[in-house]
PDB file of C-alpha atoms in Angstrom:
ATOM      1  CA  UNK B   2     -27.601 -39.291 -17.472  1.00 87.00           C
ATOM      2  CA  UNK B   3     -29.854 -39.861 -13.983  1.00 91.00           C
ATOM      3  CA  UNK B   4     -28.352 -41.564 -10.716  1.00 92.00           C
ATOM      4  CA  UNK B   5     -29.860 -42.148  -7.757  1.00 95.00           C
ATOM      5  CA  UNK B   6     -27.947 -42.654  -5.229  1.00 97.00           C
ATOM      6  CA  UNK B   7     -26.648 -42.740  -1.409  1.00 98.00           C
ATOM      7  CA  UNK B   8     -24.560 -39.975  -1.083  1.00 98.00           C
ATOM      8  CA  UNK B   9     -22.585 -39.135   2.017  1.00 98.00           C
ATOM      9  CA  UNK B  10     -23.298 -36.195   3.955  1.00 98.00           C
ATOM     10  CA  UNK B  11     -18.940 -35.041   4.522  1.00 98.00           C
ATOM     11  CA  UNK B  12     -19.465 -31.487   5.533  1.00 98.00           C
ATOM     12  CA  UNK B  13     -22.450 -29.384   6.757  1.00 98.00           C
ATOM     13  CA  UNK B  14     -22.288 -25.876   7.659  1.00 98.00           C
ATOM     14  CA  UNK B  15     -25.055 -23.237   8.673  1.00 97.00           C
ATOM     15  CA  UNK B  16     -24.676 -20.063   7.003  1.00 97.00           C
ATOM     16  CA  UNK B  17     -27.202 -18.255   8.796  1.00 95.00           C
ATOM     17  CA  UNK B  18     -30.542 -18.792  10.759  1.00 92.00           C
ATOM     18  CA  UNK B  19     -32.223 -19.933   7.644  1.00 94.00           C
ATOM     19  CA  UNK B  20     -29.885 -21.360   5.251  1.00 97.00           C
ATOM     20  CA  UNK B  21     -27.376 -24.209   5.617  1.00 98.00           C
ATOM     21  CA  UNK B  22     -25.014 -25.914   3.288  1.00 98.00           C
ATOM     22  CA  UNK B  23     -24.569 -29.986   2.546  1.00 98.00           C
ATOM     23  CA  UNK B  24     -21.140 -30.863   0.865  1.00 98.00           C
ATOM     24  CA  UNK B  25     -22.380 -34.446  -0.704  1.00 98.00           C
ATOM     25  CA  UNK B  26     -20.355 -36.938  -2.307  1.00 98.00           C
ATOM     26  CA  UNK B  27     -20.713 -39.870  -4.844  1.00 98.00           C
ATOM     27  CA  UNK B  28     -18.522 -43.167  -4.386  1.00 96.00           C
ATOM     28  CA  UNK B  29     -18.538 -43.375  -7.989  1.00 96.00           C
ATOM     29  CA  UNK B  30     -17.509 -40.696 -10.532  1.00 96.00           C
ATOM     30  CA  UNK B  31     -20.543 -38.382 -11.162  1.00 95.00           C
ATOM     31  CA  UNK B  32     -21.095 -37.559 -14.766  1.00 94.00           C
ATOM     32  CA  UNK B  33     -21.528 -34.041 -16.445  1.00 96.00           C
ATOM     33  CA  UNK B  34     -23.735 -31.332 -14.232  1.00 98.00           C
ATOM     34  CA  UNK B  35     -23.806 -28.180 -15.182  1.00 98.00           C
ATOM     35  CA  UNK B  36     -25.516 -24.882 -13.539  1.00 98.00           C
ATOM     36  CA  UNK B  37     -28.838 -24.073 -13.178  1.00 98.00           C
ATOM     37  CA  UNK B  38     -29.733 -27.991 -12.713  1.00 97.00           C
ATOM     38  CA  UNK B  39     -30.746 -29.574  -9.341  1.00 97.00           C
ATOM     39  CA  UNK B  40     -31.389 -32.696  -7.351  1.00 96.00           C
ATOM     40  CA  UNK B  41     -34.053 -34.273  -5.533  1.00 94.00           C
ATOM     41  CA  UNK B  42     -33.311 -35.444  -1.975  1.00 95.00           C
ATOM     42  CA  UNK B  43     -35.568 -38.419  -0.215  1.00 94.00           C
ATOM     43  CA  UNK B  44     -36.157 -37.160   3.263  1.00 92.00           C
ATOM     44  CA  UNK B  45     -37.898 -39.709   4.989  1.00 86.00           C
ATOM     45  CA  UNK B  46     -40.185 -40.906   7.868  1.00 78.00           C
ATOM     46  CA  UNK B  47     -42.764 -37.386   7.418  1.00 75.00           C
ATOM     47  CA  UNK B  48     -46.280 -38.939   6.632  1.00 65.00           C
ATOM     48  CA  UNK B  49     -47.603 -36.686   4.568  1.00 61.00           C
ATOM     49  CA  UNK B  50     -44.839 -35.656   2.868  1.00 62.00           C
ATOM     50  CA  UNK B  51     -43.927 -38.582   0.046  1.00 66.00           C
ATOM     51  CA  UNK B  52     -42.275 -37.148  -2.468  1.00 78.00           C
ATOM     52  CA  UNK B  53     -38.437 -35.956  -2.885  1.00 87.00           C
ATOM     53  CA  UNK B  54     -36.934 -31.978  -2.538  1.00 89.00           C
ATOM     54  CA  UNK B  55     -35.855 -30.320  -5.203  1.00 93.00           C
ATOM     55  CA  UNK B  56     -32.683 -28.504  -3.996  1.00 95.00           C
ATOM     56  CA  UNK B  57     -30.933 -26.008  -6.341  1.00 97.00           C
ATOM     57  CA  UNK B  58     -26.740 -27.065  -7.206  1.00 98.00           C
ATOM     58  CA  UNK B  59     -24.412 -24.926  -5.203  1.00 98.00           C
ATOM     59  CA  UNK B  60     -21.410 -26.146  -6.684  1.00 98.00           C
ATOM     60  CA  UNK B  61     -19.611 -29.438  -8.152  1.00 98.00           C
ATOM     61  CA  UNK B  62     -16.110 -30.739  -7.714  1.00 98.00           C
ATOM     62  CA  UNK B  63     -15.542 -33.680  -9.966  1.00 97.00           C
ATOM     63  CA  UNK B  64     -12.188 -34.493  -8.810  1.00 97.00           C
ATOM     64  CA  UNK B  65     -14.027 -35.173  -5.468  1.00 98.00           C
ATOM     65  CA  UNK B  66     -17.007 -36.342  -6.807  1.00 98.00           C
ATOM     66  CA  UNK B  67     -18.826 -33.830  -4.371  1.00 98.00           C
ATOM     67  CA  UNK B  68     -22.227 -31.539  -5.159  1.00 98.00           C
ATOM     68  CA  UNK B  69     -22.913 -28.730  -2.694  1.00 98.00           C
ATOM     69  CA  UNK B  70     -26.318 -27.685  -2.212  1.00 98.00           C
ATOM     70  CA  UNK B  71     -27.638 -24.690   0.229  1.00 98.00           C
ATOM     71  CA  UNK B  72     -31.096 -25.718   1.699  1.00 97.00           C
ATOM     72  CA  UNK B  73     -33.428 -23.388   3.205  1.00 95.00           C
ATOM     73  CA  UNK B  74     -35.347 -24.344   6.028  1.00 93.00           C
ATOM     74  CA  UNK B  75     -39.193 -23.782   4.733  1.00 90.00           C
ATOM     75  CA  UNK B  76     -41.612 -26.577   5.695  1.00 87.00           C
ATOM     76  CA  UNK B  77     -41.459 -29.700   7.534  1.00 88.00           C
ATOM     77  CA  UNK B  78     -39.134 -31.740   5.209  1.00 89.00           C
ATOM     78  CA  UNK B  79     -36.376 -28.801   5.208  1.00 92.00           C
ATOM     79  CA  UNK B  80     -36.788 -28.525   8.273  1.00 92.00           C
ATOM     80  CA  UNK B  81     -36.277 -32.516   9.453  1.00 92.00           C
ATOM     81  CA  UNK B  82     -33.299 -32.131   6.979  1.00 94.00           C
ATOM     82  CA  UNK B  83     -31.851 -29.476   8.861  1.00 94.00           C
ATOM     83  CA  UNK B  84     -31.133 -32.249  11.359  1.00 94.00           C
ATOM     84  CA  UNK B  85     -28.722 -34.295   8.719  1.00 95.00           C
ATOM     85  CA  UNK B  86     -25.211 -34.782  10.598  1.00 97.00           C
ATOM     86  CA  UNK B  87     -21.762 -35.422   8.744  1.00 98.00           C
ATOM     87  CA  UNK B  88     -21.075 -38.677   8.267  1.00 98.00           C
ATOM     88  CA  UNK B  89     -24.898 -39.669   7.122  1.00 97.00           C
ATOM     89  CA  UNK B  90     -26.116 -40.809   3.854  1.00 97.00           C
ATOM     90  CA  UNK B  91     -28.900 -39.159   1.556  1.00 97.00           C
ATOM     91  CA  UNK B  92     -31.109 -40.929  -1.406  1.00 97.00           C
ATOM     92  CA  UNK B  93     -30.514 -38.298  -3.922  1.00 97.00           C
ATOM     93  CA  UNK B  94     -31.428 -38.274  -7.947  1.00 96.00           C
ATOM     94  CA  UNK B  95     -28.876 -35.833  -9.839  1.00 97.00           C
ATOM     95  CA  UNK B  96     -28.542 -33.872 -12.034  1.00 97.00           C
ATOM     96  CA  UNK B  97     -32.322 -33.173 -13.168  1.00 95.00           C
ATOM     97  CA  UNK B  98     -33.227 -30.291 -15.248  1.00 95.00           C
ATOM     98  CA  UNK B  99     -32.295 -28.131 -17.874  1.00 96.00           C
ATOM     99  CA  UNK B 100     -29.265 -25.441 -17.517  1.00 97.00           C
ATOM    100  CA  UNK B 101     -27.853 -22.033 -17.254  1.00 97.00           C
ATOM    101  CA  UNK B 102     -26.444 -20.400 -20.667  1.00 94.00           C
ATOM    102  CA  UNK B 103     -22.663 -20.274 -20.814  1.00 93.00           C
ATOM    103  CA  UNK B 104     -21.478 -18.680 -23.559  1.00 92.00           C
ATOM    104  CA  UNK B 105     -22.620 -14.378 -23.129  1.00 94.00           C
ATOM    105  CA  UNK B 106     -19.803 -12.361 -22.947  1.00 94.00           C
ATOM    106  CA  UNK B 107     -20.562 -10.067 -20.555  1.00 96.00           C
ATOM    107  CA  UNK B 108     -23.725 -11.094 -18.267  1.00 97.00           C
ATOM    108  CA  UNK B 109     -25.369 -10.132 -15.423  1.00 98.00           C
ATOM    109  CA  UNK B 110     -26.264 -12.778 -12.673  1.00 98.00           C
ATOM    110  CA  UNK B 111     -29.216 -11.548 -10.759  1.00 98.00           C
ATOM    111  CA  UNK B 112     -30.101 -13.455  -7.383  1.00 98.00           C
ATOM    112  CA  UNK B 113     -32.488 -13.148  -4.386  1.00 96.00           C
ATOM    113  CA  UNK B 114     -32.837 -14.901  -1.380  1.00 93.00           C
ATOM    114  CA  UNK B 115     -31.650 -18.614  -1.464  1.00 95.00           C
ATOM    115  CA  UNK B 116     -31.648 -18.135  -5.737  1.00 96.00           C
ATOM    116  CA  UNK B 117     -28.213 -16.797  -5.294  1.00 97.00           C
ATOM    117  CA  UNK B 118     -27.047 -20.016  -4.223  1.00 98.00           C
ATOM    118  CA  UNK B 119     -27.099 -22.508  -8.073  1.00 98.00           C
ATOM    119  CA  UNK B 120     -25.406 -18.950  -9.674  1.00 98.00           C
ATOM    120  CA  UNK B 121     -22.286 -19.592  -7.670  1.00 98.00           C
ATOM    121  CA  UNK B 122     -21.696 -22.612  -9.724  1.00 98.00           C
ATOM    122  CA  UNK B 123     -22.567 -20.355 -12.886  1.00 98.00           C
ATOM    123  CA  UNK B 124     -19.953 -17.463 -12.123  1.00 98.00           C
ATOM    124  CA  UNK B 125     -17.781 -20.113 -11.345  1.00 98.00           C
ATOM    125  CA  UNK B 126     -18.595 -21.662 -14.886  1.00 98.00           C
ATOM    126  CA  UNK B 127     -17.747 -18.359 -16.628  1.00 98.00           C
ATOM    127  CA  UNK B 128     -14.765 -17.605 -14.464  1.00 98.00           C
ATOM    128  CA  UNK B 129     -13.189 -20.467 -15.285  1.00 97.00           C
ATOM    129  CA  UNK B 130     -13.607 -20.010 -18.698  1.00 96.00           C
ATOM    130  CA  UNK B 131     -12.358 -16.400 -18.971  1.00 96.00           C
ATOM    131  CA  UNK B 132     -15.015 -14.265 -18.096  1.00 96.00           C
ATOM    132  CA  UNK B 133     -15.274 -12.463 -14.763  1.00 96.00           C
ATOM    133  CA  UNK B 134     -18.975 -11.744 -14.569  1.00 98.00           C
ATOM    134  CA  UNK B 135     -20.987  -9.346 -12.699  1.00 98.00           C
ATOM    135  CA  UNK B 136     -23.333 -10.217  -9.709  1.00 98.00           C
ATOM    136  CA  UNK B 137     -25.890  -8.431  -8.246  1.00 98.00           C
ATOM    137  CA  UNK B 138     -26.804  -9.782  -5.018  1.00 98.00           C
ATOM    138  CA  UNK B 139     -30.572  -9.041  -3.144  1.00 97.00           C
ATOM    139  CA  UNK B 140     -31.613  -9.417   0.378  1.00 96.00           C
ATOM    140  CA  UNK B 141     -33.768  -8.078   2.851  1.00 96.00           C
ATOM    141  CA  UNK B 142     -31.229  -7.723   5.558  1.00 96.00           C
ATOM    142  CA  UNK B 143     -27.589  -8.375   5.757  1.00 96.00           C
ATOM    143  CA  UNK B 144     -28.448 -11.346   7.846  1.00 95.00           C
ATOM    144  CA  UNK B 145     -30.122 -13.196   4.954  1.00 95.00           C
ATOM    145  CA  UNK B 146     -26.974 -12.977   3.030  1.00 97.00           C
ATOM    146  CA  UNK B 147     -23.741 -15.810   2.506  1.00 97.00           C
ATOM    147  CA  UNK B 148     -20.836 -16.857   0.908  1.00 97.00           C
ATOM    148  CA  UNK B 149     -20.284 -13.205  -0.031  1.00 97.00           C
ATOM    149  CA  UNK B 150     -16.778 -13.387   0.337  1.00 97.00           C
ATOM    150  CA  UNK B 151     -16.590 -16.388  -1.237  1.00 97.00           C
ATOM    151  CA  UNK B 152     -18.427 -14.687  -4.725  1.00 98.00           C
ATOM    152  CA  UNK B 153     -16.170 -12.299  -4.683  1.00 98.00           C
ATOM    153  CA  UNK B 154     -13.470 -14.374  -5.437  1.00 98.00           C
ATOM    154  CA  UNK B 155     -15.308 -15.320  -9.010  1.00 98.00           C
ATOM    155  CA  UNK B 156     -17.152 -12.618  -9.471  1.00 98.00           C
ATOM    156  CA  UNK B 157     -17.642  -8.428  -9.536  1.00 98.00           C
ATOM    157  CA  UNK B 158     -20.534  -8.418  -6.882  1.00 98.00           C
ATOM    158  CA  UNK B 159     -23.136  -5.900  -6.127  1.00 98.00           C
ATOM    159  CA  UNK B 160     -25.475  -5.936  -2.837  1.00 98.00           C
ATOM    160  CA  UNK B 161     -28.516  -4.818  -2.632  1.00 98.00           C
ATOM    161  CA  UNK B 162     -30.867  -4.695   0.740  1.00 98.00           C
ATOM    162  CA  UNK B 163     -34.225  -3.619   1.718  1.00 96.00           C
ATOM    163  CA  UNK B 164     -33.526  -1.937   5.151  1.00 96.00           C
ATOM    164  CA  UNK B 165     -29.808  -0.442   3.394  1.00 97.00           C
ATOM    165  CA  UNK B 166     -27.468  -2.251   5.969  1.00 97.00           C
ATOM    166  CA  UNK B 167     -25.184  -3.939   3.164  1.00 97.00           C
ATOM    167  CA  UNK B 168     -25.046  -2.785  -0.080  1.00 97.00           C
ATOM    168  CA  UNK B 169     -27.517   0.524  -1.969  1.00 98.00           C
ATOM    169  CA  UNK B 170     -30.801   0.122  -0.506  1.00 98.00           C
ATOM    170  CA  UNK B 171     -33.708  -0.718  -2.444  1.00 97.00           C
ATOM    171  CA  UNK B 172     -34.569  -3.623  -4.731  1.00 96.00           C
ATOM    172  CA  UNK B 173     -32.538  -5.225  -6.594  1.00 97.00           C
ATOM    173  CA  UNK B 174     -33.930  -3.193  -9.695  1.00 95.00           C
ATOM    174  CA  UNK B 175     -32.770   0.400  -8.261  1.00 96.00           C
ATOM    175  CA  UNK B 176     -29.218  -1.288  -7.668  1.00 97.00           C
ATOM    176  CA  UNK B 177     -27.244   1.436  -9.869  1.00 97.00           C
ATOM    177  CA  UNK B 178     -25.109  -1.495 -11.381  1.00 97.00           C
ATOM    178  CA  UNK B 179     -28.449  -1.997 -13.368  1.00 96.00           C
ATOM    179  CA  UNK B 180     -27.207   1.053 -15.600  1.00 94.00           C
ATOM    180  CA  UNK B 181     -24.426  -0.938 -17.166  1.00 96.00           C
ATOM    181  CA  UNK B 182     -24.633  -2.481 -20.741  1.00 96.00           C
ATOM    182  CA  UNK B 183     -24.563  -6.271 -20.482  1.00 97.00           C
ATOM    183  CA  UNK B 184     -24.971  -9.039 -22.909  1.00 97.00           C
ATOM    184  CA  UNK B 185     -27.899 -11.074 -21.113  1.00 98.00           C
ATOM    185  CA  UNK B 186     -29.186 -10.955 -17.826  1.00 98.00           C
ATOM    186  CA  UNK B 187     -29.268 -14.679 -15.911  1.00 98.00           C
ATOM    187  CA  UNK B 188     -31.948 -14.557 -12.279  1.00 98.00           C
ATOM    188  CA  UNK B 189     -33.136 -16.874 -10.241  1.00 98.00           C
ATOM    189  CA  UNK B 190     -35.212 -16.051  -6.508  1.00 96.00           C
ATOM    190  CA  UNK B 191     -38.807 -15.044  -5.633  1.00 95.00           C
ATOM    191  CA  UNK B 192     -40.744 -14.532  -8.792  1.00 95.00           C
ATOM    192  CA  UNK B 193     -42.115 -10.987  -8.158  1.00 96.00           C
ATOM    193  CA  UNK B 194     -38.419  -9.910  -8.168  1.00 97.00           C
ATOM    194  CA  UNK B 195     -37.451 -12.395 -11.361  1.00 97.00           C
ATOM    195  CA  UNK B 196     -40.424 -10.518 -13.464  1.00 97.00           C
ATOM    196  CA  UNK B 197     -39.140  -6.851 -12.273  1.00 97.00           C
ATOM    197  CA  UNK B 198     -35.886  -7.785 -13.482  1.00 97.00           C
ATOM    198  CA  UNK B 199     -37.462  -9.686 -16.762  1.00 97.00           C
ATOM    199  CA  UNK B 200     -39.258  -6.201 -17.861  1.00 96.00           C
ATOM    200  CA  UNK B 201     -35.847  -4.407 -17.534  1.00 95.00           C
ATOM    201  CA  UNK B 202     -34.129  -6.656 -19.884  1.00 97.00           C
ATOM    202  CA  UNK B 203     -37.110  -6.457 -22.125  1.00 96.00           C
ATOM    203  CA  UNK B 204     -36.624  -2.898 -22.277  1.00 95.00           C
ATOM    204  CA  UNK B 205     -33.729  -2.792 -22.864  1.00 94.00           C
ATOM    205  CA  UNK B 206     -33.886  -5.637 -25.688  1.00 96.00           C
ATOM    206  CA  UNK B 207     -31.598  -8.124 -24.075  1.00 96.00           C
ATOM    207  CA  UNK B 208     -32.287 -11.288 -23.512  1.00 97.00           C
ATOM    208  CA  UNK B 209     -33.094 -12.669 -19.681  1.00 98.00           C
ATOM    209  CA  UNK B 210     -33.190 -15.937 -18.539  1.00 98.00           C
ATOM    210  CA  UNK B 211     -34.828 -16.989 -15.318  1.00 98.00           C
ATOM    211  CA  UNK B 212     -34.723 -19.888 -13.023  1.00 98.00           C
ATOM    212  CA  UNK B 213     -37.898 -20.820 -11.701  1.00 94.00           C
ATOM    213  CA  UNK B 214     -38.873 -22.164  -8.614  1.00 83.00           C
ATOM    214  CA  UNK B 215     -42.086 -23.962  -8.760  1.00 77.00           C
ATOM    215  CA  UNK B 216     -42.889 -26.958  -6.435  1.00 72.00           C
ATOM    216  CA  UNK B 217     -40.961 -29.880  -8.448  1.00 73.00           C
ATOM    217  CA  UNK B 218     -41.656 -32.521  -6.809  1.00 70.00           C
ATOM    218  CA  UNK B 219     -40.952 -35.564  -8.910  1.00 74.00           C
ATOM    219  CA  UNK B 220     -38.314 -34.335 -11.264  1.00 75.00           C
ATOM    220  CA  UNK B 221     -39.535 -35.999 -13.868  1.00 74.00           C
ATOM    221  CA  UNK B 222     -42.739 -34.264 -14.875  1.00 79.00           C
ATOM    222  CA  UNK B 223     -45.171 -37.142 -13.761  1.00 79.00           C
ATOM    223  CA  UNK B 224     -46.463 -35.326 -11.068  1.00 79.00           C
ATOM    224  CA  UNK B 225     -47.392 -32.027 -12.077  1.00 77.00           C
ATOM    225  CA  UNK B 226     -46.812 -29.981  -9.569  1.00 81.00           C
ATOM    226  CA  UNK B 227     -44.934 -27.788 -11.129  1.00 88.00           C
ATOM    227  CA  UNK B 228     -46.768 -27.020 -14.213  1.00 91.00           C
ATOM    228  CA  UNK B 229     -46.284 -23.256 -16.048  1.00 90.00           C
ATOM    229  CA  UNK B 230     -47.988 -21.563 -18.975  1.00 92.00           C
ATOM    230  CA  UNK B 231     -45.668 -20.635 -22.184  1.00 92.00           C
ATOM    231  CA  UNK B 232     -46.655 -18.427 -25.117  1.00 93.00           C
ATOM    232  CA  UNK B 233     -45.346 -21.450 -27.141  1.00 87.00           C
ATOM    233  CA  UNK B 234     -46.121 -24.712 -25.643  1.00 89.00           C
ATOM    234  CA  UNK B 235     -48.695 -23.928 -23.302  1.00 92.00           C
ATOM    235  CA  UNK B 236     -48.168 -25.739 -20.243  1.00 91.00           C
ATOM    236  CA  UNK B 237     -45.153 -27.403 -19.623  1.00 91.00           C
ATOM    237  CA  UNK B 238     -43.533 -28.914 -16.398  1.00 91.00           C
ATOM    238  CA  UNK B 239     -40.851 -26.995 -15.158  1.00 91.00           C
ATOM    239  CA  UNK B 240     -39.150 -29.945 -13.726  1.00 90.00           C
ATOM    240  CA  UNK B 241     -38.332 -31.230 -17.259  1.00 90.00           C
ATOM    241  CA  UNK B 242     -38.814 -27.958 -19.766  1.00 93.00           C
ATOM    242  CA  UNK B 243     -36.965 -26.196 -17.087  1.00 94.00           C
ATOM    243  CA  UNK B 244     -35.879 -24.615 -14.577  1.00 96.00           C
ATOM    244  CA  UNK B 245     -34.530 -22.352 -16.627  1.00 97.00           C
ATOM    245  CA  UNK B 246     -36.468 -20.305 -19.149  1.00 97.00           C
ATOM    246  CA  UNK B 247     -36.333 -17.667 -21.743  1.00 97.00           C
ATOM    247  CA  UNK B 248     -38.011 -15.100 -19.802  1.00 97.00           C
ATOM    248  CA  UNK B 249     -39.829 -13.787 -22.741  1.00 96.00           C
ATOM    249  CA  UNK B 250     -41.649 -17.549 -23.589  1.00 96.00           C
ATOM    250  CA  UNK B 251     -43.452 -17.023 -20.324  1.00 96.00           C
ATOM    251  CA  UNK B 252     -47.122 -16.340 -19.968  1.00 92.00           C
ATOM    252  CA  UNK B 253     -45.925 -14.405 -16.295  1.00 80.00           C
TER     253      UNK B 253
END
């Protein structure tokens, strides 16, 4: 079930110069929300931005009816959203989209940049079910990383930075953890990274699930901003049929 509600901003935290965390609380039970789904946030008073901003869900707390998101400042709407304060309210549509697989025995979760954000809720879901997943996080520099200690509480974390400032130097595909065996790879981040990861998975003949970051403005498949081409169904709307896809079904 989808909801449209005014959610209370109960916490705001600056993670680095480009990313900030918002904790949003509902006054009523929030229903089922699964890892990989996203919310659409209304950012008002931007003349050339009529539609909502899609933001992946970082975490959910059903005891307090809160949804946590991590926002990257990349445009007018997200920069305006960065001025929000604790105690303010945001009009939010949630939950939207499909979700990550949650029954893999030995999953490798690979996140790049802000694409690491939705993998926390997934890792926590595996951890709560008795599986401590392996997580590989990639960034250009250590300044782009966030909440690493929090991820380490629920996952076996490995890091790649392009400048070698933290973890191994290089791209995530070059990290030594990629030499180990996994039942599946689940990834979210920049498209070139996900393409490279999916090629690695294909060579090893293991499933690879990707969370696409296409512009998902309406969240209901009406505006057609987020269309992607698939092998079996042709063009589909990522906001409805995704954002999570089996990589082998995509026409990269």
